Amino acid sequence: MLTFDNCGIYCAQADIYIDPWKPVNKAVITHAHSDHARIGMGSYIAHEHAIPVMKYRLGADIKCQALKYREEIVINGVKISLHPAGHIWGSAQVRLEFKGEVWVVSGDYKLQKDSISAPFEPVRCHSFITESTFGLPVYKFPDPQEVHDDINSWWRKNQEEGKNSVICSYALGKAQRVLAHLDTSIGRIYTHGAVDNINKLYEENIAALPVTQRIDGSVNRKEIKGAMIIAPPSAADTPWMRSLQPYKLGICSGWMQLRGTRRRRGADRGFVLSDHADWDQLNTAIRETGAENIYVTHGYKSIYARWLQTNYGLNANEVETLYTGEGLDDTLDTETGKE
Amino acid sequence: MKAFSELFTNIDQTTSTNEKTDALVNYFATADEQDTIWCVALLSGRRPKRTVKTSELWEWSGELSGLPTWLQAESYHIVGDLAETISLLLPPNNETHDHALHDVINDLMDLANKDEQQRKAYITGMWKQFNKQELFVFNKLITGGFRVGVSDKIIIKALALHYKIDENVVAHRLTGQWVAQNNTLKALLAGNDNSVDLSKPYPFYLAYPLEAAPEELGSIDDWFIERKYDGIRGQIIVRDGALFAWSRGDDLLTEKFPEFHDLVNILPGGTVIDGEILPVRDGKYLPFHVMQTRIGRKNVTKKALQEAPLVMVCYDLLEHNGIDIRHLSLQERRLMLENLLEEIKKEHTVPLHISPLVNCNTWGGVSAQRLCSRDHSCEGLMLKRKNSEYKTGRRRGDWWKWKVDPLSIDGVLLYAQRGHGRRADLYTDFTFAVWDGDELVPFCKAYSGLTDKEMAEVDAWVKKNTLDKFGPVRSVTPTLVFEIGFEGINPSPRHKSGVALRFPRILRWRTDKSAKEANTKADLVELLNIYGIGERK
């Protein structure tokens, strides 16, 4: 039912693309990160919470159809519905059914609960398209609550030493997740403009977040002391960041599991916190779909496909796409280009 | 283990030299005496002999994790560190137990006398008692190589702070062959531990590259100019009827250098000479690689001794008649060295040459001499202030090295492999090729020289332009051109291109050049003819 062509994942029966990377007429979007929601589509279908971000990033005039989770639409006989992917708020798996055959495109997903996005729900299907960003057994993420506790004690320690704490994380998704778990009794929280813009969208559409102060021209940098600052990765090593000295830099990413990448990024602290599935989560998710055919996209795709074939006897294939997953060095992070 | 593992984490989690020093001082102050000396031994590269094979670690950990061999191998390619990979693949432990660091090390050393069954029982038993971080440190104890970003300088500073001893003294006490077993830092640093040995070398004084124009160093009359040889920096020590030859890497290489053995009867007791160890033939110094093969071998062959006997080009005298004379001026030390060599040469033929002074009256003359360094098989010049004392470690001010610019050639990126350490999971180990007609011939590997940003860019490019995968290696569309710099070029029958380069590294990414514009094999051969020094057939 689905094929992969040079524009993206295509459903010929419905004449619709999922997360296309070239301009097409009709697109279903799994989530609003820039490697999945691109500019130039004739029209977009996405979860209602993804649409405000897409309009903010891609233009207020884009043509959108908002769906709730599990709400079904039919296009030329193909039943299409969205199901929680747990990746970021408004992220969805796309379920397509035609004449009894079911495919699910998962986009990016995680099984950990983060309290800011609807938790992942397994969807039974015949064919499942999965990411494999962390599809290697060395990636076993710790309990997120432990990580949030670590972040808070790190903040407290830095504050005692008279230093600010800067956390670099994606403006969309991770930043709200980190923010929602900060212990606001420790001190004041500041945000970079790129993060603040997305926070506002979250608060307008979903729920309140802890009180933060946007660092703009009106803020006297000398008054920022022992504070927590949430910034996008692209702000690292910029004059903006240097104006916050003295500070300690923490990076929240699944890549922080490896010592080499942690050291390469030159962060003072790496926190293993990811919005993607780790090894165990991927294996659990795939088994719960009951799918026989697995298409493995962005990540350690050849290794992970081989594992699915040899260990579970699944018909697993690797597929080339232009999705980038969780970028360590952020070459994709256009989401911060707005500021 | 808990305390040492925490120290390791604290050091690993900071890039600040001060914080690393503080963490060490804190550890010295609180940890067990028998543990702290092991900590210093490990961090300064004195690891116990390895008693467990890599293949055993894979096999046993595979049984615990249930993962197939191929997946272990893929994981290792990506993590780039054996100890870390195994610690990540092992199942997590809910309960942990602490063991003293020195006990663990002694147990590991004892495994040398145990059979496989016993070794397996010990290792797998320990694997079930540690948390992830401790597992990593434990595996590092097995595999060796503690690279945690703690330089000798930091260790010395921390010890000096904690024990309130002068840094230069600490540096000296830490050189040579001391052992951690049945020893304490207190005794070692006081110089009265039972492992004090005659072989103890002095910490080497090292130079920084010249940063400004030589004219800014003042009057040329205040400076000695010598050539910078490309050999092994070493110290030859004769004390109490015994001879020792040390390399700068703190390796005792006496056995590898039989040429020097007779010196034990010739040099007066209490002599320490600093110099460069080099192969020589027909009065001409030979390139480093001629000696390289013999260093790696267990026994020195007769053939090697005949074809490329070693000499030391001597440039400093550190101990004379048993007295440490490092505080004297270079001018005085050099005079004593010259007299010493002159005296013994009256009666003996010795493999000791004095490093000749390059006579220049102006800095312009020095510049000109530098440019003909390669004619002397040298890397450049050394500039040393005549009144300089012999310092400890790398210092600015009195000694400078002034190397010639590297040779260079533009090569096409042909293969990329994932790196290790901080480059793990990035395609940063490259093989470059030059044109031979329509064919690309690989001529060197290089992995340093790019900025972090460039590394990320090339890594992303490699992933998108892969032609084929062979294990951890990818072949890529020949497109990117890099300027490769190197210090020397020599013929090599082992390489397809017929040449071997010395110290190749990336000078810059030639984004302005297409693959077609890269250099050719003929260009390499031309450089070989000009600068190469052939080995005898």
mmCIF file with all atom_site columns, N, CA, C and O in Angstrom, chain B residues 15-32:
data_model
loop_
_atom_site.group_PDB
_atom_site.id
_atom_site.type_symbol
_atom_site.label_atom_id
_atom_site.label_alt_id
_atom_site.label_comp_id
_atom_site.label_asym_id
_atom_site.label_entity_id
_atom_site.label_seq_id
_atom_site.pdbx_PDB_ins_code
_atom_site.Cartn_x
_atom_site.Cartn_y
_atom_site.Cartn_z
_atom_site.occupancy
_atom_site.B_iso_or_equiv
_atom_site.pdbx_formal_charge
_atom_site.auth_seq_id
_atom_site.auth_comp_id
_atom_site.auth_asym_id
_atom_site.auth_atom_id
_atom_site.pdbx_PDB_model_num
ATOM 1  N N  . THR B 1 15 ? 35.692 20.029 31.991 1.00 0.00 ? 15 THR B N  1
ATOM 2  C CA . THR B 1 15 ? 36.770 20.342 31.072 1.00 0.00 ? 15 THR B CA 1
ATOM 3  C C  . THR B 1 15 ? 37.753 21.304 31.751 1.00 0.00 ? 15 THR B C  1
ATOM 4  O O  . THR B 1 15 ? 38.736 21.701 31.157 1.00 0.00 ? 15 THR B O  1
ATOM 5  N N  . SER B 1 16 ? 37.443 21.653 32.995 1.00 0.00 ? 16 SER B N  1
ATOM 6  C CA . SER B 1 16 ? 38.272 22.640 33.685 1.00 0.00 ? 16 SER B CA 1
ATOM 7  C C  . SER B 1 16 ? 39.441 21.978 34.412 1.00 0.00 ? 16 SER B C  1
ATOM 8  O O  . SER B 1 16 ? 39.267 21.042 35.189 1.00 0.00 ? 16 SER B O  1
ATOM 9  N N  . THR B 1 17 ? 40.644 22.471 34.149 1.00 0.00 ? 17 THR B N  1
ATOM 10 C CA . THR B 1 17 ? 41.847 21.932 34.769 1.00 0.00 ? 17 THR B CA 1
ATOM 11 C C  . THR B 1 17 ? 41.787 22.076 36.293 1.00 0.00 ? 17 THR B C  1
ATOM 12 O O  . THR B 1 17 ? 42.173 21.175 37.022 1.00 0.00 ? 17 THR B O  1
ATOM 13 N N  . ASN B 1 18 ? 41.262 23.210 36.743 1.00 0.00 ? 18 ASN B N  1
ATOM 14 C CA . ASN B 1 18 ? 41.179 23.435 38.190 1.00 0.00 ? 18 ASN B CA 1
ATOM 15 C C  . ASN B 1 18 ? 40.262 22.431 38.863 1.00 0.00 ? 18 ASN B C  1
ATOM 16 O O  . ASN B 1 18 ? 40.567 21.900 39.928 1.00 0.00 ? 18 ASN B O  1
ATOM 17 N N  . GLU B 1 19 ? 39.129 22.163 38.231 1.00 0.00 ? 19 GLU B N  1
ATOM 18 C CA . GLU B 1 19 ? 38.185 21.225 38.838 1.00 0.00 ? 19 GLU B CA 1
ATOM 19 C C  . GLU B 1 19 ? 38.753 19.806 38.860 1.00 0.00 ? 19 GLU B C  1
ATOM 20 O O  . GLU B 1 19 ? 38.514 19.051 39.798 1.00 0.00 ? 19 GLU B O  1
ATOM 21 N N  . LYS B 1 20 ? 39.493 19.460 37.805 1.00 0.00 ? 20 LYS B N  1
ATOM 22 C CA . LYS B 1 20 ? 40.119 18.133 37.785 1.00 0.00 ? 20 LYS B CA 1
ATOM 23 C C  . LYS B 1 20 ? 41.136 18.031 38.914 1.00 0.00 ? 20 LYS B C  1
ATOM 24 O O  . LYS B 1 20 ? 41.207 17.031 39.625 1.00 0.00 ? 20 LYS B O  1
ATOM 25 N N  . THR B 1 21 ? 41.928 19.095 39.076 1.00 0.00 ? 21 THR B N  1
ATOM 26 C CA . THR B 1 21 ? 42.922 19.114 40.148 1.00 0.00 ? 21 THR B CA 1
ATOM 27 C C  . THR B 1 21 ? 42.238 18.991 41.506 1.00 0.00 ? 21 THR B C  1
ATOM 28 O O  . THR B 1 21 ? 42.645 18.189 42.348 1.00 0.00 ? 21 THR B O  1
ATOM 29 N N  . ASP B 1 22 ? 41.162 19.761 41.687 1.00 0.00 ? 22 ASP B N  1
ATOM 30 C CA . ASP B 1 22 ? 40.428 19.711 42.964 1.00 0.00 ? 22 ASP B CA 1
ATOM 31 C C  . ASP B 1 22 ? 39.908 18.306 43.244 1.00 0.00 ? 22 ASP B C  1
ATOM 32 O O  . ASP B 1 22 ? 39.984 17.817 44.372 1.00 0.00 ? 22 ASP B O  1
ATOM 33 N N  . ALA B 1 23 ? 39.368 17.676 42.200 1.00 0.00 ? 23 ALA B N  1
ATOM 34 C CA . ALA B 1 23 ? 38.814 16.331 42.379 1.00 0.00 ? 23 ALA B CA 1
ATOM 35 C C  . ALA B 1 23 ? 39.909 15.366 42.841 1.00 0.00 ? 23 ALA B C  1
ATOM 36 O O  . ALA B 1 23 ? 39.691 14.541 43.733 1.00 0.00 ? 23 ALA B O  1
ATOM 37 N N  . LEU B 1 24 ? 41.092 15.506 42.255 1.00 0.00 ? 24 LEU B N  1
ATOM 38 C CA . LEU B 1 24 ? 42.208 14.633 42.638 1.00 0.00 ? 24 LEU B CA 1
ATOM 39 C C  . LEU B 1 24 ? 42.649 14.905 44.080 1.00 0.00 ? 24 LEU B C  1
ATOM 40 O O  . LEU B 1 24 ? 42.839 13.976 44.862 1.00 0.00 ? 24 LEU B O  1
ATOM 41 N N  . VAL B 1 25 ? 42.791 16.190 44.408 1.00 0.00 ? 25 VAL B N  1
ATOM 42 C CA . VAL B 1 25 ? 43.223 16.547 45.758 1.00 0.00 ? 25 VAL B CA 1
ATOM 43 C C  . VAL B 1 25 ? 42.244 15.970 46.778 1.00 0.00 ? 25 VAL B C  1
ATOM 44 O O  . VAL B 1 25 ? 42.632 15.375 47.788 1.00 0.00 ? 25 VAL B O  1
ATOM 45 N N  . ASN B 1 26 ? 40.969 16.106 46.473 1.00 0.00 ? 26 ASN B N  1
ATOM 46 C CA . ASN B 1 26 ? 39.940 15.588 47.351 1.00 0.00 ? 26 ASN B CA 1
ATOM 47 C C  . ASN B 1 26 ? 40.055 14.067 47.507 1.00 0.00 ? 26 ASN B C  1
ATOM 48 O O  . ASN B 1 26 ? 39.908 13.520 48.603 1.00 0.00 ? 26 ASN B O  1
ATOM 49 N N  . TYR B 1 27 ? 40.362 13.404 46.404 1.00 0.00 ? 27 TYR B N  1
ATOM 50 C CA . TYR B 1 27 ? 40.516 11.948 46.452 1.00 0.00 ? 27 TYR B CA 1
ATOM 51 C C  . TYR B 1 27 ? 41.742 11.565 47.293 1.00 0.00 ? 27 TYR B C  1
ATOM 52 O O  . TYR B 1 27 ? 41.667 10.674 48.143 1.00 0.00 ? 27 TYR B O  1
ATOM 53 N N  . PHE B 1 28 ? 42.854 12.252 47.076 1.00 0.00 ? 28 PHE B N  1
ATOM 54 C CA . PHE B 1 28 ? 44.064 11.962 47.849 1.00 0.00 ? 28 PHE B CA 1
ATOM 55 C C  . PHE B 1 28 ? 43.801 12.139 49.349 1.00 0.00 ? 28 PHE B C  1
ATOM 56 O O  . PHE B 1 28 ? 44.343 11.423 50.178 1.00 0.00 ? 28 PHE B O  1
ATOM 57 N N  . ALA B 1 29 ? 42.980 13.110 49.671 1.00 0.00 ? 29 ALA B N  1
ATOM 58 C CA . ALA B 1 29 ? 42.736 13.430 51.073 1.00 0.00 ? 29 ALA B CA 1
ATOM 59 C C  . ALA B 1 29 ? 41.818 12.411 51.736 1.00 0.00 ? 29 ALA B C  1
ATOM 60 O O  . ALA B 1 29 ? 41.885 12.214 52.940 1.00 0.00 ? 29 ALA B O  1
ATOM 61 N N  . THR B 1 30 ? 40.956 11.780 50.956 1.00 0.00 ? 30 THR B N  1
ATOM 62 C CA . THR B 1 30 ? 39.930 10.945 51.582 1.00 0.00 ? 30 THR B CA 1
ATOM 63 C C  . THR B 1 30 ? 40.090 9.446  51.329 1.00 0.00 ? 30 THR B C  1
ATOM 64 O O  . THR B 1 30 ? 39.609 8.645  52.117 1.00 0.00 ? 30 THR B O  1
ATOM 65 N N  . ALA B 1 31 ? 40.750 9.070  50.243 1.00 0.00 ? 31 ALA B N  1
ATOM 66 C CA . ALA B 1 31 ? 40.778 7.645  49.900 1.00 0.00 ? 31 ALA B CA 1
ATOM 67 C C  . ALA B 1 31 ? 41.867 6.897  50.649 1.00 0.00 ? 31 ALA B C  1
ATOM 68 O O  . ALA B 1 31 ? 42.783 7.493  51.224 1.00 0.00 ? 31 ALA B O  1
ATOM 69 N N  . ASP B 1 32 ? 41.757 5.598  50.626 1.00 0.00 ? 32 ASP B N  1
ATOM 70 C CA . ASP B 1 32 ? 42.715 4.696  51.250 1.00 0.00 ? 32 ASP B CA 1
ATOM 71 C C  . ASP B 1 32 ? 44.106 4.895  50.649 1.00 0.00 ? 32 ASP B C  1
ATOM 72 O O  . ASP B 1 32 ? 44.254 5.064  49.445 1.00 0.00 ? 32 ASP B O  1
#
